[in-house]
């Protein structure tokens, strides 16, 4: 099964049309159990500053450790979770676990932020900002060490409610990242007035910068746009040293991708960081 936009970690769950409505009821019932039985796990992928190569943050990426199917990638169950509303308790679980794991790396002397992906459903649900505040307080974590990644499509939901929720979470001091920038139905007006601290350029553009002038032009423009808005810019899906080198020269702030580190559970993820020496 090819996940959304072709990102695949482990190929195990090859049920025909896992993201198809017919499969959703089955997946929904199982997913409810998965939450109860604690079958979800988080993998973390590092995000590094391109100038110093230091790890700035770890992004939490959810997986389902299924008793029969093995490790199921998020693209196979998140559509059902979104459709059923289970994404709301699922995200709460992810936030709580990510903040707990972060306490682990803080104790190990690392000040890395943690990034958590949130869906439009979360931002539309009443009380989401209060939940984030409560979870931060519960963990004793400074809000600045949490970043919420929001895709452009989330911004296209109930715009007013979503924007209000984003504003409230940002007011706590939590970072706001626009994920997969450029991939969706980008409306630049969504950016106006949003307290964005980070823009992540979609892998679809990043992967081709080494040899495609159009991708290069787009990535350069997004870097300029992000900086013009006072936000930092991160390139996702960096797989080659060539791309990494180009991004440094283009003035990109941060990079993430298989070249730098693949997603893995904490604490196994830490020793796998292989930040390339690029000069
Ligand atoms: P995303 O937020 O854009 O995350 C990046 C995805 O690309 C991840 O796939 C990651 O494993 C993969 N990736 C990272 N570096 C590279 C690279 O260099 N090359 C390639 N080809 N792929 C790379 P993953 O873990 O399968 O997640 C897929 C999507 O599922 C995520 O895309 C995100 O939108 C969603 N997701 C994952 N975890 C959560 C979660 O806890 N909550 C929500 N709401 N969504 C999540
Ligand atoms: Ca993300
Ligand atoms: Ca992304
Ligand atoms: Ca992506």
Tab-separated table of N, CA, C and O in Angstrom, residues 23-76:
chain	number	residue	atom	x	y	z
A	23	UNK	N	-13.891	0.071	3.998
A	23	UNK	CA	-12.973	-0.474	4.997
A	23	UNK	C	-13.033	0.313	6.300
A	23	UNK	O	-12.573	-0.150	7.328
A	24	UNK	N	-13.591	1.498	6.244
A	24	UNK	CA	-13.504	2.390	7.381
A	24	UNK	C	-14.182	1.849	8.629
A	24	UNK	O	-13.663	2.000	9.725
A	25	UNK	N	-15.361	1.224	8.453
A	25	UNK	CA	-16.081	0.738	9.629
A	25	UNK	C	-15.259	-0.285	10.378
A	25	UNK	O	-15.173	-0.260	11.599
A	26	UNK	N	-14.622	-1.188	9.620
A	26	UNK	CA	-13.778	-2.211	10.230
A	26	UNK	C	-12.604	-1.543	10.952
A	26	UNK	O	-12.332	-1.823	12.118
A	27	UNK	N	-11.946	-0.660	10.220
A	27	UNK	CA	-10.781	0.011	10.800
A	27	UNK	C	-11.174	0.819	12.035
A	27	UNK	O	-10.480	0.810	13.041
A	28	UNK	N	-12.346	1.472	11.953
A	28	UNK	CA	-12.802	2.281	13.093
A	28	UNK	C	-12.964	1.461	14.361
A	28	UNK	O	-12.508	1.860	15.423
A	29	UNK	N	-13.631	0.315	14.226
A	29	UNK	CA	-13.865	-0.528	15.399
A	29	UNK	C	-12.537	-1.008	15.972
A	29	UNK	O	-12.322	-0.986	17.186
A	30	UNK	N	-11.642	-1.413	15.072
A	30	UNK	CA	-10.342	-1.890	15.531
A	30	UNK	C	-9.520	-0.780	16.173
A	30	UNK	O	-8.783	-1.003	17.126
A	31	UNK	N	-9.656	0.401	15.597
A	31	UNK	CA	-8.874	1.533	16.082
A	31	UNK	C	-9.313	1.941	17.491
A	31	UNK	O	-8.490	2.325	18.321
A	32	UNK	N	-10.599	1.817	17.730
A	32	UNK	CA	-11.114	2.119	19.063
A	32	UNK	C	-10.453	1.189	20.079
A	32	UNK	O	-9.995	1.621	21.131
A	33	UNK	N	-10.364	-0.097	19.702
A	33	UNK	CA	-9.668	-1.056	20.564
A	33	UNK	C	-8.195	-0.724	20.704
A	33	UNK	O	-7.606	-0.879	21.767
A	34	UNK	N	-7.603	-0.286	19.589
A	34	UNK	CA	-6.167	0.020	19.595
A	34	UNK	C	-5.850	1.108	20.618
A	34	UNK	O	-4.859	1.031	21.336
A	35	UNK	N	-6.748	2.089	20.684
A	35	UNK	CA	-6.544	3.166	21.657
A	35	UNK	C	-6.672	2.628	23.084
A	35	UNK	O	-5.876	2.963	23.953
A	36	UNK	N	-7.667	1.750	23.275
A	36	UNK	CA	-7.875	1.177	24.610
A	36	UNK	C	-6.723	0.266	25.010
A	36	UNK	O	-6.302	0.239	26.154
A	37	UNK	N	-6.226	-0.513	24.028
A	37	UNK	CA	-5.180	-1.504	24.338
A	37	UNK	C	-3.772	-0.945	24.204
A	37	UNK	O	-2.804	-1.687	24.299
A	38	UNK	N	-3.692	0.351	23.921
A	38	UNK	CA	-2.382	0.980	23.838
A	38	UNK	C	-1.513	0.368	22.736
A	38	UNK	O	-0.330	0.085	22.938
A	39	UNK	N	-2.120	0.178	21.554
A	39	UNK	CA	-1.375	-0.414	20.437
A	39	UNK	C	-0.715	0.631	19.540
A	39	UNK	O	-0.025	0.284	18.596
A	40	UNK	N	-0.985	1.884	19.810
A	40	UNK	CA	-0.346	2.919	18.977
A	40	UNK	C	1.048	3.205	19.525
A	40	UNK	O	1.282	3.112	20.726
A	41	UNK	N	1.942	3.532	18.616
A	41	UNK	CA	3.288	3.926	19.049
A	41	UNK	C	3.723	5.157	18.260
A	41	UNK	O	3.191	5.446	17.192
A	42	UNK	N	4.688	5.857	18.807
A	42	UNK	CA	5.216	7.027	18.113
A	42	UNK	C	6.636	6.780	17.641
A	42	UNK	O	7.456	6.229	18.382
A	43	UNK	N	6.895	7.158	16.403
A	43	UNK	CA	8.263	7.241	15.911
A	43	UNK	C	8.602	8.727	15.830
A	43	UNK	O	7.709	9.566	15.713
A	44	UNK	N	9.885	9.022	15.902
A	44	UNK	CA	10.314	10.424	15.874
A	44	UNK	C	11.326	10.625	14.772
A	44	UNK	O	12.203	9.790	14.562
A	45	UNK	N	11.173	11.753	14.068
A	45	UNK	CA	12.133	12.087	13.028
A	45	UNK	C	12.764	13.446	13.339
A	45	UNK	O	12.055	14.412	13.626
A	46	UNK	N	14.093	13.522	13.281
A	46	UNK	CA	14.759	14.782	13.633
A	46	UNK	C	14.617	15.854	12.565
A	46	UNK	O	14.505	15.560	11.375
A	47	UNK	N	14.673	17.068	13.034
A	47	UNK	CA	14.691	18.244	12.167
A	47	UNK	C	15.937	19.015	12.571
A	47	UNK	O	16.126	19.298	13.759
A	48	UNK	N	16.812	19.307	11.611
A	48	UNK	CA	18.076	19.957	11.972
A	48	UNK	C	18.186	21.362	11.383
A	48	UNK	O	17.589	21.666	10.349
A	49	UNK	N	18.954	22.197	12.049
A	49	UNK	CA	19.301	23.512	11.505
A	49	UNK	C	20.347	23.295	10.429
A	49	UNK	O	21.320	22.590	10.669
A	50	UNK	N	20.158	23.887	9.253
A	50	UNK	CA	21.078	23.571	8.158
A	50	UNK	C	22.453	24.214	8.340
A	50	UNK	O	23.451	23.699	7.849
A	51	UNK	N	22.512	25.341	9.046
A	51	UNK	CA	23.813	25.989	9.186
A	51	UNK	C	24.708	25.278	10.204
A	51	UNK	O	25.907	25.152	9.982
A	52	UNK	N	24.100	24.794	11.288
A	52	UNK	CA	24.922	24.151	12.324
A	52	UNK	C	24.767	22.634	12.377
A	52	UNK	O	25.556	21.944	13.016
A	53	UNK	N	23.748	22.107	11.698
A	53	UNK	CA	23.528	20.664	11.739
A	53	UNK	C	22.994	20.160	13.076
A	53	UNK	O	22.861	18.952	13.288
A	54	UNK	N	22.667	21.070	13.986
A	54	UNK	CA	22.132	20.662	15.285
A	54	UNK	C	20.674	20.221	15.160
A	54	UNK	O	19.918	20.808	14.393
A	55	UNK	N	20.304	19.225	15.949
A	55	UNK	CA	18.903	18.827	16.003
A	55	UNK	C	18.122	19.911	16.747
A	55	UNK	O	18.512	20.321	17.837
A	56	UNK	N	17.056	20.403	16.120
A	56	UNK	CA	16.219	21.415	16.765
A	56	UNK	C	14.951	20.809	17.360
A	56	UNK	O	14.446	21.283	18.354
A	57	UNK	N	14.437	19.792	16.678
A	57	UNK	CA	13.163	19.221	17.117
A	57	UNK	C	13.053	17.779	16.643
A	57	UNK	O	13.762	17.352	15.726
A	58	UNK	N	12.156	17.037	17.279
A	58	UNK	CA	11.765	15.719	16.786
A	58	UNK	C	10.286	15.788	16.448
A	58	UNK	O	9.488	16.290	17.245
A	59	UNK	N	9.926	15.293	15.264
A	59	UNK	CA	8.516	15.244	14.880
A	59	UNK	C	7.953	13.873	15.229
A	59	UNK	O	8.520	12.840	14.863
A	60	UNK	N	6.832	13.876	15.942
A	60	UNK	CA	6.160	12.627	16.313
A	60	UNK	C	5.309	12.135	15.144
A	60	UNK	O	4.514	12.893	14.585
A	61	UNK	N	5.506	10.879	14.751
A	61	UNK	CA	4.742	10.263	13.663
A	61	UNK	C	4.124	8.973	14.190
A	61	UNK	O	4.830	8.068	14.639
A	62	UNK	N	2.807	8.912	14.156
A	62	UNK	CA	2.110	7.795	14.789
A	62	UNK	C	2.132	6.543	13.907
A	62	UNK	O	2.128	6.633	12.674
A	63	UNK	N	2.214	5.372	14.517
A	63	UNK	CA	2.081	4.085	13.858
A	63	UNK	C	1.195	3.202	14.720
A	63	UNK	O	1.083	3.432	15.910
A	64	UNK	N	0.651	2.187	14.081
A	64	UNK	CA	-0.212	1.245	14.799
A	64	UNK	C	0.493	-0.103	14.828
A	64	UNK	O	0.696	-0.714	13.786
A	65	UNK	N	0.844	-0.505	16.034
A	65	UNK	CA	1.493	-1.811	16.202
A	65	UNK	C	0.370	-2.843	16.291
A	65	UNK	O	-0.099	-3.175	17.370
A	66	UNK	N	-0.044	-3.327	15.112
A	66	UNK	CA	-1.212	-4.206	15.042
A	66	UNK	C	-0.809	-5.642	15.360
A	66	UNK	O	0.193	-6.122	14.829
A	67	UNK	N	-1.580	-6.321	16.230
A	67	UNK	CA	-1.189	-7.681	16.640
A	67	UNK	C	-1.051	-8.656	15.461
A	67	UNK	O	-0.213	-9.552	15.514
A	68	UNK	N	-1.867	-8.491	14.412
A	68	UNK	CA	-1.737	-9.388	13.252
A	68	UNK	C	-0.992	-8.757	12.085
A	68	UNK	O	-0.205	-9.413	11.422
A	69	UNK	N	-1.247	-7.514	11.840
A	69	UNK	CA	-0.722	-6.910	10.613
A	69	UNK	C	0.656	-6.284	10.761
A	69	UNK	O	1.244	-5.842	9.785
A	70	UNK	N	1.139	-6.203	11.983
A	70	UNK	CA	2.444	-5.585	12.180
A	70	UNK	C	2.322	-4.066	12.219
A	70	UNK	O	1.267	-3.538	12.579
A	71	UNK	N	3.383	-3.411	11.830
A	71	UNK	CA	3.422	-1.957	11.947
A	71	UNK	C	2.655	-1.294	10.804
A	71	UNK	O	3.073	-1.345	9.656
A	72	UNK	N	1.527	-0.679	11.145
A	72	UNK	CA	0.667	-0.073	10.126
A	72	UNK	C	0.979	1.426	10.032
A	72	UNK	O	0.974	2.133	11.047
A	73	UNK	N	1.265	1.919	8.820
A	73	UNK	CA	1.579	3.349	8.661
A	73	UNK	C	0.338	4.226	8.803
A	73	UNK	O	-0.786	3.763	8.575
A	74	UNK	N	0.530	5.480	9.184
A	74	UNK	CA	-0.605	6.365	9.475
A	74	UNK	C	-1.551	6.568	8.299
A	74	UNK	O	-2.750	6.732	8.506
A	75	UNK	N	-1.023	6.517	7.079
A	75	UNK	CA	-1.884	6.705	5.916
A	75	UNK	C	-2.962	5.641	5.807
A	75	UNK	O	-3.983	5.850	5.153
A	76	UNK	N	-2.760	4.495	6.477
A	76	UNK	CA	-3.742	3.409	6.414
A	76	UNK	C	-4.860	3.523	7.442
A	76	UNK	O	-5.872	2.842	7.320
